CSV table of C-alpha atoms and ligand atoms in Angstrom, one decimal:
chain,number,residue,atom,x,y,z
R,15,UNK,CA,16.1,-15.2,12.7
R,16,UNK,CA,14.1,-12.5,11.0
R,17,UNK,CA,11.9,-12.6,8.1
R,18,UNK,CA,11.4,-9.2,6.1
R,19,UNK,CA,8.9,-9.9,3.3
R,20,UNK,CA,8.3,-6.9,0.7
R,21,UNK,CA,5.7,-6.4,-1.7
R,22,UNK,CA,4.3,-3.7,-4.0
R,23,UNK,CA,1.5,-1.7,-2.7
R,24,UNK,CA,-1.6,-3.6,-4.3
R,25,UNK,CA,-2.8,0.1,-5.6
R,26,UNK,CA,-1.9,-0.3,-9.6
R,27,UNK,CA,-0.9,3.1,-9.5
R,28,UNK,CA,1.2,2.9,-6.2
R,29,UNK,CA,4.7,2.4,-6.6
R,30,UNK,CA,5.3,2.3,-2.7
R,31,UNK,CA,6.8,-1.1,-1.7
R,32,UNK,CA,5.9,-2.1,1.8
R,33,UNK,CA,6.5,-4.5,4.4
R,34,UNK,CA,4.2,-6.9,5.6
R,35,UNK,CA,4.0,-5.9,9.4
R,36,UNK,CA,3.2,-2.6,7.9
R,37,UNK,CA,0.7,-2.5,5.4
R,38,UNK,CA,-2.4,-2.4,5.7
R,39,UNK,CA,-4.4,-5.9,4.6
R,40,UNK,CA,-7.3,-5.9,3.1
R,41,UNK,CA,-9.1,-8.5,1.1
R,42,UNK,CA,-5.4,-10.5,1.0
R,43,UNK,CA,-3.9,-7.5,-0.3
R,44,UNK,CA,-1.5,-5.6,0.9
R,45,UNK,CA,-1.6,-1.7,0.6
R,46,UNK,CA,0.8,1.3,2.0
R,47,UNK,CA,-1.7,3.7,3.1
R,48,UNK,CA,-5.5,4.0,4.0
R,49,UNK,CA,-6.1,5.5,0.6
R,50,UNK,CA,-4.9,2.9,-1.4
R,51,UNK,CA,-6.5,0.3,0.8
R,52,UNK,CA,-9.9,2.0,-0.1
R,53,UNK,CA,-9.4,2.4,-4.0
R,54,UNK,CA,-8.5,6.3,-4.0
R,55,UNK,CA,-12.4,6.5,-3.0
R,56,UNK,CA,-12.1,9.3,-0.7
R,57,UNK,CA,-8.5,9.9,0.3
R,58,UNK,CA,-6.2,10.8,-2.7
R,59,UNK,CA,-2.9,9.7,-2.9
R,60,UNK,CA,-0.6,8.2,-0.5
R,61,UNK,CA,1.8,9.6,1.8
R,62,UNK,CA,5.0,8.7,-0.6
R,63,UNK,CA,6.0,11.4,-3.0
R,64,UNK,CA,6.1,10.2,-6.4
R,65,UNK,CA,3.5,7.9,-6.4
R,66,UNK,CA,0.5,9.6,-9.0
R,67,UNK,CA,-2.4,7.6,-6.9
G,18,LIG,ZN1,2.8,5.4,-2.8
G,19,LIG,ZN1,-0.3,2.6,-2.0
G,20,LIG,ZN1,-2.7,4.1,-4.2
């Protein structure tokens, strides 16, 4: 039995879909990258082309 749970990255400008297993969990929200998880205070963008975050 396989459970695949996919969520949109919690960063508002990010379009990435992440699986719960691979996501960065911060404060109960799931993010696709460290940059998204920290709110892009020091890291711009994510590693995904087409996102404007
Ligand atoms: Zn993204
Ligand atoms: Zn993201
Ligand atoms: Zn982002």
